Coordinates of C-alpha atoms in Angstrom, one line a residue:
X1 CA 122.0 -130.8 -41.3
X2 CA 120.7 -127.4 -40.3
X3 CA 119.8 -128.8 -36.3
X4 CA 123.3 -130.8 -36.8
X5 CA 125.4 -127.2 -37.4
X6 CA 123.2 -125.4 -35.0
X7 CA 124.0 -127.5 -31.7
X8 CA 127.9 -127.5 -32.4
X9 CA 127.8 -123.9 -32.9
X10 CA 126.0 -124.1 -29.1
X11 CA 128.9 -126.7 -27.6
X12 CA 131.4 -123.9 -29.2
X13 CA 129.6 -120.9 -27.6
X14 CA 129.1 -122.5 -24.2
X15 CA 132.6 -123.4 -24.3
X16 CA 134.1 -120.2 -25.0
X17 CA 132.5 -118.4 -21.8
X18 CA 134.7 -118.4 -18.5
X19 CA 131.7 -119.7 -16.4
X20 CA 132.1 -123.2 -18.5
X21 CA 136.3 -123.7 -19.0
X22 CA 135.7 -126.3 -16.7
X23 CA 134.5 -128.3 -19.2
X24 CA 137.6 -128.8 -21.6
X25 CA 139.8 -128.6 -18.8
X26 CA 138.3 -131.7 -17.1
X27 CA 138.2 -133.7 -20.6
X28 CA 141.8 -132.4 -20.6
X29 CA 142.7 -133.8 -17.4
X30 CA 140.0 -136.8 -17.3
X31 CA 139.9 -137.7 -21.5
X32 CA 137.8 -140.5 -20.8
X33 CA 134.7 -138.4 -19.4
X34 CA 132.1 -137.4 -21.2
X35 CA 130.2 -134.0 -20.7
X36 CA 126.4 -133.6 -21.8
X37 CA 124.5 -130.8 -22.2
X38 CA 120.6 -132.4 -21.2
X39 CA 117.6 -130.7 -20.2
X40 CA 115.2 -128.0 -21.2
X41 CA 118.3 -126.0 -22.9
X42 CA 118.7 -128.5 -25.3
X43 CA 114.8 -128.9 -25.9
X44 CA 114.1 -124.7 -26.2
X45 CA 117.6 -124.1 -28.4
X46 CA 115.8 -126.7 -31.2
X47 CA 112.7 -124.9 -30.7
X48 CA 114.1 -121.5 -31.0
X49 CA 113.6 -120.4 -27.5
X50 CA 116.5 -118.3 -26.2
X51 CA 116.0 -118.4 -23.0
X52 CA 119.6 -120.4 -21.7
X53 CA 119.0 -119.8 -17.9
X54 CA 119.2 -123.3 -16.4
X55 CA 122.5 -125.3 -17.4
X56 CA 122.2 -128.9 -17.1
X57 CA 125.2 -131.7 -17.7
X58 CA 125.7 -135.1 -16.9
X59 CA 129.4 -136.2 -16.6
X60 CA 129.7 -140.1 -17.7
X61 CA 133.4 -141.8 -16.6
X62 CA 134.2 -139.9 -13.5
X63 CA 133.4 -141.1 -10.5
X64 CA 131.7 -138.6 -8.0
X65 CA 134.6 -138.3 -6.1
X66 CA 137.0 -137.3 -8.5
X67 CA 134.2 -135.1 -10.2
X68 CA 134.0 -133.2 -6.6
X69 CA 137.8 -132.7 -5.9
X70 CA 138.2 -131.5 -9.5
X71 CA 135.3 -128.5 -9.1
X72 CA 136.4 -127.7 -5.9
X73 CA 139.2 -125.2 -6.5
X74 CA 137.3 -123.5 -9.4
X75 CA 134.3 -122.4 -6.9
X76 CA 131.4 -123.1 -5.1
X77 CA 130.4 -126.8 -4.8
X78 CA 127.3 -128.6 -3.0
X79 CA 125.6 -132.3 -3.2
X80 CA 122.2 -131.5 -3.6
X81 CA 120.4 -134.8 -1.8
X82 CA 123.5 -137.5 -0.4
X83 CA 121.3 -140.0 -2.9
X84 CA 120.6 -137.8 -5.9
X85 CA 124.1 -137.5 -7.2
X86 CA 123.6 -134.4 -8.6
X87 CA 126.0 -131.4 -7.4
X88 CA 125.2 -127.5 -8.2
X89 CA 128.6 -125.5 -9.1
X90 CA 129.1 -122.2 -9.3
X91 CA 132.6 -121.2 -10.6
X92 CA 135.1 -118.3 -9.1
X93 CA 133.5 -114.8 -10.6
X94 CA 131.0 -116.2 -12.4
X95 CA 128.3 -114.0 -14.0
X96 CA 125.6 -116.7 -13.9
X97 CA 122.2 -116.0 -12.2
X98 CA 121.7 -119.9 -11.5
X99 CA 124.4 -122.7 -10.3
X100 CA 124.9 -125.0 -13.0
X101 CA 123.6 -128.5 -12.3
X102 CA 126.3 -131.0 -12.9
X103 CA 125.1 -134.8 -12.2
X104 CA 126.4 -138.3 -12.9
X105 CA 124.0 -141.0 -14.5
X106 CA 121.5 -142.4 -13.2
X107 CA 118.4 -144.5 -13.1
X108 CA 115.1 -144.0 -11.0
X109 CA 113.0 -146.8 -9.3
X110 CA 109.7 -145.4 -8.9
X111 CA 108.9 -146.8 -5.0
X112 CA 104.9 -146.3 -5.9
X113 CA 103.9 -143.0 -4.3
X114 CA 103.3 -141.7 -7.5
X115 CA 104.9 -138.5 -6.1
X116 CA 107.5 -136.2 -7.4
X117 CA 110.1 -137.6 -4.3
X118 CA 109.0 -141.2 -4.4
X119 CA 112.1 -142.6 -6.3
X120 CA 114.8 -144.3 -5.5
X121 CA 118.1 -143.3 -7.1
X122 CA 121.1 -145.3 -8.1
X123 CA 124.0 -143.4 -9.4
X124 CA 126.8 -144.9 -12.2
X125 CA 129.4 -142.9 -14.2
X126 CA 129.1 -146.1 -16.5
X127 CA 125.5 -146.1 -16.7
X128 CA 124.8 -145.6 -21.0
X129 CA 123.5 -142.1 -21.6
X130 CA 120.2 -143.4 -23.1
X131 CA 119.6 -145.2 -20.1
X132 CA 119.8 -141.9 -17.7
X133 CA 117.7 -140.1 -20.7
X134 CA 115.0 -143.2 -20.3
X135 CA 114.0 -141.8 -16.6
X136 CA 113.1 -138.3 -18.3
X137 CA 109.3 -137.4 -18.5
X138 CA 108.6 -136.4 -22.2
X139 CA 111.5 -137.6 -25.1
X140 CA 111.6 -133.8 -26.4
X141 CA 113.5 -133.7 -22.9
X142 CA 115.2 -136.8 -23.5
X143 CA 117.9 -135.0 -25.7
X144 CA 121.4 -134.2 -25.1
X145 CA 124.2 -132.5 -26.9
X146 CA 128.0 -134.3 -26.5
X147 CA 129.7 -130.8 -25.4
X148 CA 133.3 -132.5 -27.4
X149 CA 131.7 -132.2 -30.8
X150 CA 128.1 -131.1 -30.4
X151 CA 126.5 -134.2 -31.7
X152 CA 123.0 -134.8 -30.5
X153 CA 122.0 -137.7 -28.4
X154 CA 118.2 -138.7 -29.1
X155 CA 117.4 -142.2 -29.0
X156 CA 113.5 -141.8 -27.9
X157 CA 113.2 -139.5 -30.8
X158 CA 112.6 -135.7 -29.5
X159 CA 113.5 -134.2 -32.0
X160 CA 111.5 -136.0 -34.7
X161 CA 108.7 -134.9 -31.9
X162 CA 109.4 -131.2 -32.0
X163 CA 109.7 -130.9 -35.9
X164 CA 106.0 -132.7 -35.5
X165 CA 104.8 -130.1 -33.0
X166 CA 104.1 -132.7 -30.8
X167 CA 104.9 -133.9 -26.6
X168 CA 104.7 -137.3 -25.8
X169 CA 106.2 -139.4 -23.0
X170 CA 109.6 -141.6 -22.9
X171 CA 108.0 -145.2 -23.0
X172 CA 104.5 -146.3 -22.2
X173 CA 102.6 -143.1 -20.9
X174 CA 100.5 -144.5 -18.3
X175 CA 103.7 -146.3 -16.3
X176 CA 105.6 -142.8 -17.0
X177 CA 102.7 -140.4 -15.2
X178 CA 102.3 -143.7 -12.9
X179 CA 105.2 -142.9 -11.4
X180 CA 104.9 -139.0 -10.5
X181 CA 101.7 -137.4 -11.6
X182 CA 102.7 -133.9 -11.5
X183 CA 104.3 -134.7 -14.9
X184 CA 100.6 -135.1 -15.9
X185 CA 100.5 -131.1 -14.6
X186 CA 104.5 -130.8 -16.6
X187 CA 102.4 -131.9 -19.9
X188 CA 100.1 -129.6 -20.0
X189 CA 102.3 -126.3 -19.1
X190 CA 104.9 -127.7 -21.9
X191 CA 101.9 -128.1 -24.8
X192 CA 101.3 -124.0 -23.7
X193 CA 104.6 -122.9 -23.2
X194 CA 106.2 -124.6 -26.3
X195 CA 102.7 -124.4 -28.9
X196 CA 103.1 -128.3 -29.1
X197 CA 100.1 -130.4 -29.3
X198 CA 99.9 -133.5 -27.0
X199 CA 100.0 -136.6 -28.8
X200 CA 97.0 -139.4 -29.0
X201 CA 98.6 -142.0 -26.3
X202 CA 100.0 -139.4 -23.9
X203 CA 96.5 -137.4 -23.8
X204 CA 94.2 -140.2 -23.4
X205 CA 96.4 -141.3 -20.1
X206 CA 96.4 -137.7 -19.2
X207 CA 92.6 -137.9 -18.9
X208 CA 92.4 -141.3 -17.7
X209 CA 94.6 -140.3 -14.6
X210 CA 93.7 -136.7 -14.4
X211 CA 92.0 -137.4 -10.7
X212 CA 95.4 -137.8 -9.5
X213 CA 96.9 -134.4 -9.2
X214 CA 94.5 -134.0 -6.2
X215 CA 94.2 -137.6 -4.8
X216 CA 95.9 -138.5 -1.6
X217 CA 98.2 -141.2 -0.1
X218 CA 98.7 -143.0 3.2
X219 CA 101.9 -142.8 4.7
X220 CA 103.1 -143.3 8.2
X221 CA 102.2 -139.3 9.2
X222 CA 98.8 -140.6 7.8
X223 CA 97.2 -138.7 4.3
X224 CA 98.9 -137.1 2.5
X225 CA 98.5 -135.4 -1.5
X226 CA 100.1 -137.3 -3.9
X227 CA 101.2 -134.1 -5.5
X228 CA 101.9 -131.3 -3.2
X229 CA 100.0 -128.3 -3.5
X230 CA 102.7 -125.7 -4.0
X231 CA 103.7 -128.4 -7.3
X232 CA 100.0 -128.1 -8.4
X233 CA 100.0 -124.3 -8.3
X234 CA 103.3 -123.7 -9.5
X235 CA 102.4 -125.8 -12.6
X236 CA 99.1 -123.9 -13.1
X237 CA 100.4 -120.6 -12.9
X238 CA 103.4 -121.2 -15.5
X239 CA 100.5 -122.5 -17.7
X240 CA 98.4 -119.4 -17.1
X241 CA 101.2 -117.3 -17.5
X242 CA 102.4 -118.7 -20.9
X243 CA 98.8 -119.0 -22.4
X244 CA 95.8 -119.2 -20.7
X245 CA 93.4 -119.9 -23.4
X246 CA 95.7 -123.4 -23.6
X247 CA 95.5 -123.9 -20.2
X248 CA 91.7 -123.1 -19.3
X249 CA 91.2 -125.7 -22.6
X250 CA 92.9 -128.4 -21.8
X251 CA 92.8 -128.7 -17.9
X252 CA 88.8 -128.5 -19.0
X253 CA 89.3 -131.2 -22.0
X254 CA 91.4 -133.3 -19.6
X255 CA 88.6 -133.0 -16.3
X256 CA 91.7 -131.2 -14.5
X257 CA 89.5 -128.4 -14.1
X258 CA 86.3 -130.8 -12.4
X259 CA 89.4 -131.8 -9.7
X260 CA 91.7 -128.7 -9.1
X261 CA 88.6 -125.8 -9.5
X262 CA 85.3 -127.3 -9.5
X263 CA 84.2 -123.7 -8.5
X264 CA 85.0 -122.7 -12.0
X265 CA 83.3 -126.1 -13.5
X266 CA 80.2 -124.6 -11.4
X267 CA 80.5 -121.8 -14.1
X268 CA 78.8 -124.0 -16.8
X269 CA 75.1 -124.2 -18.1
X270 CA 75.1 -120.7 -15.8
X271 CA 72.8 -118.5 -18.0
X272 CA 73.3 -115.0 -17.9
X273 CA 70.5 -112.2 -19.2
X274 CA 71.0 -111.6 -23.0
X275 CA 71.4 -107.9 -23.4
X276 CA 74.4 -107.7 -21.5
X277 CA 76.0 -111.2 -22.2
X278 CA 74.6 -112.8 -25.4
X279 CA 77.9 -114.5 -26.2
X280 CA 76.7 -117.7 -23.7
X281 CA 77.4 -118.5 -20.2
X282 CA 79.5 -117.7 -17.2
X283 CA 81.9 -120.2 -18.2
X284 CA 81.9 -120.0 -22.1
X285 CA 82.2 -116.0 -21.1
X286 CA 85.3 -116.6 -18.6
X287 CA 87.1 -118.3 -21.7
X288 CA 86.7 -115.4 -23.7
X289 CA 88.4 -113.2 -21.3
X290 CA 91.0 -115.4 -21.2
X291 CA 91.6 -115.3 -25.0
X292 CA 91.6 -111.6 -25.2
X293 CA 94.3 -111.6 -22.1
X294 CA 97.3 -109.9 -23.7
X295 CA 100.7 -111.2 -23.1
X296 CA 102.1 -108.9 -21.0
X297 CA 99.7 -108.6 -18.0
X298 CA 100.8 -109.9 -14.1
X299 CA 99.8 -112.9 -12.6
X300 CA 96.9 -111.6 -10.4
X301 CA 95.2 -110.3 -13.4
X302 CA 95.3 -113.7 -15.1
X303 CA 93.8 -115.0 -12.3
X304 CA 91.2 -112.3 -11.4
X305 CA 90.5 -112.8 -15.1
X306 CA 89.7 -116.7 -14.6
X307 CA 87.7 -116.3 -11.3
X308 CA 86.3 -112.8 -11.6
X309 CA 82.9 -114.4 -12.1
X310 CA 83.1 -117.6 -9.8
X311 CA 80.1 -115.9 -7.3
X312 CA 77.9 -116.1 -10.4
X313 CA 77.0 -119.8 -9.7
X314 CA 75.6 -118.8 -6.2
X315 CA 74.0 -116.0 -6.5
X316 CA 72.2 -116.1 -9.8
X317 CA 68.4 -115.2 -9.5
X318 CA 66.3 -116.0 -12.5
X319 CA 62.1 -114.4 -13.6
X320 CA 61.0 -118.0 -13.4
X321 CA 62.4 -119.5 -9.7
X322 CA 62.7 -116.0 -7.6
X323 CA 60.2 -113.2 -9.5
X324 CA 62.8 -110.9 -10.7
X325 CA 62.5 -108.5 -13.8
X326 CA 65.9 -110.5 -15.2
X327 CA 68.8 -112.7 -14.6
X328 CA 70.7 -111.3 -12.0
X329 CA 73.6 -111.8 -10.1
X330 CA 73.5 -109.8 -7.3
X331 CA 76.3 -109.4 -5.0
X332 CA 78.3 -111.7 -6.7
X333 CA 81.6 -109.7 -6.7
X334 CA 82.0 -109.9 -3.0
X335 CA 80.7 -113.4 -3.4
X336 CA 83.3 -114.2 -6.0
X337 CA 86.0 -113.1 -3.9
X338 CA 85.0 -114.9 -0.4
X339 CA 85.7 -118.0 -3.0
X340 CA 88.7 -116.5 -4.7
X341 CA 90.4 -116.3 -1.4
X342 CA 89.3 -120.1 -0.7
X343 CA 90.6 -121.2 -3.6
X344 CA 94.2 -119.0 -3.4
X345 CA 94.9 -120.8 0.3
X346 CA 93.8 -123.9 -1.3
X347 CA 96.6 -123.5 -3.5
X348 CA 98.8 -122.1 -0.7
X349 CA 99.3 -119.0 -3.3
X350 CA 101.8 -116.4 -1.1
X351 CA 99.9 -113.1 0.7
X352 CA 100.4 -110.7 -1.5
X353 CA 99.3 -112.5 -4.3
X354 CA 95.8 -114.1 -2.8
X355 CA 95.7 -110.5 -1.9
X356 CA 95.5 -108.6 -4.5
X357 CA 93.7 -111.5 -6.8
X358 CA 91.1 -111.0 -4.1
X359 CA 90.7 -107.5 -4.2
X360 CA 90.5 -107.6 -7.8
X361 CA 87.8 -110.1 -8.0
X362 CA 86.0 -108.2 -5.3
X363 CA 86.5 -104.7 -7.4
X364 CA 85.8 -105.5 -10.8
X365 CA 82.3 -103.6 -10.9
X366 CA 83.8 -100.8 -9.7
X367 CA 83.2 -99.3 -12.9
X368 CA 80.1 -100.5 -13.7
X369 CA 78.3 -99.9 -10.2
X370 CA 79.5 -96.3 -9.8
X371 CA 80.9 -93.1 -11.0
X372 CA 84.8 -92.8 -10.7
X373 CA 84.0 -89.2 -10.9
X374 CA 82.4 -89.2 -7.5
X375 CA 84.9 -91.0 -5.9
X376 CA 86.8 -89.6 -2.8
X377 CA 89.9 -88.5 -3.1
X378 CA 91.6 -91.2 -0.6
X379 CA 90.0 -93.3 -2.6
X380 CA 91.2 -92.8 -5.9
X381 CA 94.4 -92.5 -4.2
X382 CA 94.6 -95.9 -2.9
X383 CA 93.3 -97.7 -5.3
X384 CA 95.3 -96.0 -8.4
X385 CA 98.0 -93.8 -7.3
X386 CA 99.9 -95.3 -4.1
X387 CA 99.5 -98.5 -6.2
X388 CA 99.9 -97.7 -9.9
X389 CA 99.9 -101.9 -10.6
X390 CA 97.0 -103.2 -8.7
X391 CA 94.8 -100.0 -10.2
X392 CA 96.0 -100.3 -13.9
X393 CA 95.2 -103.8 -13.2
X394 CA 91.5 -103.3 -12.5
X395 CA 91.3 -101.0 -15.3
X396 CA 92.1 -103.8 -18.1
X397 CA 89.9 -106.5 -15.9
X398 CA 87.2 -104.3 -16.9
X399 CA 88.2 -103.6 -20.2
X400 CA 88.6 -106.9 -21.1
X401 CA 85.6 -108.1 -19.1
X402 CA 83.8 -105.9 -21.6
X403 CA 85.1 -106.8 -24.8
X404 CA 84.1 -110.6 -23.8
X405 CA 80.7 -109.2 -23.3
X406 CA 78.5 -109.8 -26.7
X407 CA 76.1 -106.7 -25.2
X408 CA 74.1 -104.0 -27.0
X409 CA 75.9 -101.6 -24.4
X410 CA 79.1 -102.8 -25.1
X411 CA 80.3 -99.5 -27.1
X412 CA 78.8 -97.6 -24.1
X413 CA 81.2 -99.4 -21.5
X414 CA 84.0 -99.4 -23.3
X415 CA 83.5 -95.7 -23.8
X416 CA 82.9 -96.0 -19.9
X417 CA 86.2 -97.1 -19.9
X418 CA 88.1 -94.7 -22.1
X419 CA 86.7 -92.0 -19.8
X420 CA 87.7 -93.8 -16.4
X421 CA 91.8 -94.6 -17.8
X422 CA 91.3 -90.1 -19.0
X423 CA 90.3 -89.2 -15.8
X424 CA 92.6 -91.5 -13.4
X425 CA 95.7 -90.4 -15.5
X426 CA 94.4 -86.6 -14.8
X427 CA 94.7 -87.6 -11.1
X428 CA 97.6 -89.2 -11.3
X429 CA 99.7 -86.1 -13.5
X430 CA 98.2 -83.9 -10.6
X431 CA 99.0 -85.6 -8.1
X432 CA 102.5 -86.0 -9.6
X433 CA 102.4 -82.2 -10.4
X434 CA 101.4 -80.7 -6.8
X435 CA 102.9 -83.1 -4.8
X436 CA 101.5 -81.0 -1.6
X437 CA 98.1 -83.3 -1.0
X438 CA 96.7 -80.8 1.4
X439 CA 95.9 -77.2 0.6
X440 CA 95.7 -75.3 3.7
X441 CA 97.1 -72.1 2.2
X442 CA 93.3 -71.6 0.3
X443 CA 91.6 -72.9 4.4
X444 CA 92.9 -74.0 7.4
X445 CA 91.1 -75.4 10.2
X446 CA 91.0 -72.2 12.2
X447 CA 89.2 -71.2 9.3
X448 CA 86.8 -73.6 9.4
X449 CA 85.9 -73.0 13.1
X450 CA 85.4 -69.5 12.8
X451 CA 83.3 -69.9 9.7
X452 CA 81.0 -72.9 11.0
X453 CA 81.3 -72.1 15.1
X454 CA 83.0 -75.6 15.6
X455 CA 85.1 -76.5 18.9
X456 CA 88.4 -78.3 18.3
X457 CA 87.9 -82.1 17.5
X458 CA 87.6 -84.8 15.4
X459 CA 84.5 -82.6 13.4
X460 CA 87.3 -80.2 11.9
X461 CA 89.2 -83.1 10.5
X462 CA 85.9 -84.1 8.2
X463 CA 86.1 -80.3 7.3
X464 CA 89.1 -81.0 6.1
X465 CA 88.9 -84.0 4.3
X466 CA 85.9 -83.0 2.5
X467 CA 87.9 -79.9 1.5
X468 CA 91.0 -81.7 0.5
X469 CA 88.8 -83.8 -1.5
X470 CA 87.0 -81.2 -3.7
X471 CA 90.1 -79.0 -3.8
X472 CA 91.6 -82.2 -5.5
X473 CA 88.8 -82.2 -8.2
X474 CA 88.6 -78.6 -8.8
X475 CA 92.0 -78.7 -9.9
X476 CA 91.8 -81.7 -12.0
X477 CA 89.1 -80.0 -13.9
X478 CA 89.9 -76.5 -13.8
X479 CA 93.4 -76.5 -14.0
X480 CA 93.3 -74.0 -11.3
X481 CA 92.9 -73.3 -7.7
X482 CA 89.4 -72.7 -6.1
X483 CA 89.0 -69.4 -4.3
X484 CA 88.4 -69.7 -0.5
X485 CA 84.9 -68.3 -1.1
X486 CA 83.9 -71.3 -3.4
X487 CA 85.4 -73.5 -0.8
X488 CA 83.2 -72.3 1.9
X489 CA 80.6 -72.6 -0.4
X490 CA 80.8 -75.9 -1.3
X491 CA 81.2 -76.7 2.4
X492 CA 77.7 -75.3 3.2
X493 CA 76.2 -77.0 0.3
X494 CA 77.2 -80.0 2.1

């Protein structure tokens, strides 16, 4: 009754906006058409999501003719695909930050490619709602609400699935991932997204058909993957993004992981030396990170966080097969990132994106290896100041790489790390505060020249930087200016 109050309460409130008057006014004018509300909407308003971005409906008892010259004078209207039968419509003024999707019913006829375009579609405003719900992938996306009195449409049963916690597909599962296997990818994200389990029969096809989300196909143009690789990523990342702990676990349970990152499967039965990770290997050690990721963090962190480690494989040296003191995995940041950046094209991930993952990945010792303290100036400025993101970024990469650790040290690094975020935040309010980077009213280059005997050149630039530089640090300690006499002083220590 609750579920039954809720979604008329939705019809009345989507009704009542400007952006969706169309919908009474073409009942109005048409009163044998029917408007449904389908989709995820319907699906994350049961659940208690609020996010109503994408409006869906599907018009039954209009043809698409009349359905097109009725939206036409109350805004924007375009067929998406001559053969999809679907238009997007954005009315006059609307405040909406997506068109509406507005589509007759229809069926699907898989044509075999397995692939997310290899259908045939076959529009018909007469076409029984349950039978244009039948070609959906899961039933908790197999509802609709009748927008005339708010009464729910469910004959696959989505709802009893969502009070059950669980996602399973509309008919048999095999036939349904048969027919495009990036719903295998659509599965998984939903069962992290949503906090739904994926039932027995929908799971065991998942696994069963798992090598598919990287298999190929012959076409005329000759192979090509079954499910393009900007679907697989897209699919990966909403995963990682909603909860990567989910993600990392079942594209692992499911052998996802052996097909899509077998880089990361590489990861397991990889021993690492006790006193700094006693918690178990590379890849047990990679999940923890995951699992202490917090919420909030950006999508190259996520990802940094899964493949920080991935040069451990490769370069792990061991007392028994290469005479060292310990296990030790030397060099492996800058091998970790050579395969971070293989595996970001792989995925065709944008730029931007592959580069700052690989920068991250290459970075994430920074810490560990060397003394902040001692860093140049430039340096600390381009890594944390010109970009505050990418820096903070590396800063909780190595706090949470810690915290995963299970090492006697592990109070000393995180202490490590305390220090680091102090001092970098002491840069940063300077650097805010003096906004001059140069300070050539304690030295100036003639200075220099006439102190050291230097010519004019390149030489008196290095002066300079290395003045700028502990200028820069003097003040963040001191809270003060250096004299020139301490200047010149440092500068002939050096």
């Amino acid at each position: 009754m609750l579920i039954k109050r809720k979604l008329k309460k939705l019809a009345r409130n989507i009704k009542s906006q400007p952006d969706f008057a169309f919908i009474d006014q073409l009942v109005k004018k048409y009163s044998e058409a029917e408007v449904h509300l389908v989709g995820g909407l319907v699906r994350d308003y049961i659940i208690g999501r609020q996010e109503m971005v994408d409006y869906d409906f599907v018009i039954r008892n209009i043809s698409a003719q009349k359905l097109r010259e009725f939206l036409e004078p109350l805004g924007w209207v375009d067929l998406v695909g001559r053969d999809f039968g679907v238009y997007k419509f954005v009315p006059r003024d609307s405040q909406l930050t997506e068109a509406i999707d507005i589509a007759l019913p229809r069926t699907d006829f898989a044509t075999g490619g397995g692939g997310y375009h290899d259908f045939a579609i076959q529009t018909d405003p007469k076409l029984p709602l349950a039978d244009d719900l039948s070609r959906r992938d899961f039933t908790i996306n197999a509802m609709a609400v009748n927008m005339r009195d708010g009464r729910l449409v469910d004959p696959y049963g989505g709802l009893a699935d969502i009070k059950r916690g669980l996602i399973r597909t509309v008919g048999e599962p095999k036939d349904r991932f048969r027919e495009d296997y990036s719903r295998i990818l659509r599965g998984i994200r939903f069962a992290a997204q949503l906090g739904l389990k994926i039932e027995s029969g929908t799971w065991q096809s998942i696994c069963r058909l798992a090598k598919y989300v990287t298999a190929t196909k012959l076409t005329s143009a000759g192979k090509v993957l079954i499910v393009p690789k900007e679907t697989l990523a897209e699919e990966f990342i909403k995963s990682l993004s909603a909860d990567p702990l989910v993600t990392f676990d079942l594209y692992d349970a499911s052998s996802i992981m052996h097909y899509v990152f077998p880089e990361i499967e590489d990861m397991k039965g990889v021993e690492q030396p006790l006193e700094f990770h006693a918690e178990g290997d590379v890849f047990f050690h990679t999940r923890l990170c995951l699992q202490l990721t917090p919420t909030d963090v950006s999508t190259e962190l996520r990802l940094a966080l899964l493949l920080h480690d991935i040069g451990k494989p490769s370069t792990q040296k061991t007392p028994e097969r290469d005479r060292v003191d310990r296990i030790r995995f030397d060099e492996h940041p800058e091998e970790g990132a050579k395969l971070a950046h293989q595996i970001c094209r792989r995925l065709r991930l944008a730029n931007k994106l592959t580069e700052r993952v690989v920068w991250l990945v290459r970075n994430h010792m920074m810490f560990v290896m060397g003394q902040v303290e001692d860093m140049r100036t430039t340096t600390i400025k381009k890594y944390f100041i010109d970009d505050v993101k990418l820096g903070d970024d590396l800063l909780e990469l190595y706090r949470i790489d810690t915290e995963a650790s299970d090492s006697s040290q592990q109070r000393k690094f995180l202490a490590r790390q305390r220090e680091v975020v102090e001092h970098i935040a002491r840069m940063r309010e300077a650097f805010a505060e003096a906004e001059v980077k140069t300070f050539r009213h304690i030295i100036t280059g003639q200075d220099i020249m006439q102190e050291f005997n230097l010519e004019p050149g390149p030489g008196v630039g290095k002066y300079l930087m290395r003045v700028d530089d502990f200028i820069f640090k003097y003040v963040v300690k001191n809270k003060k200016e250096p004299s020139r006499d301490e200047v010149i002083k440092f500068l002939k220590n050096k």
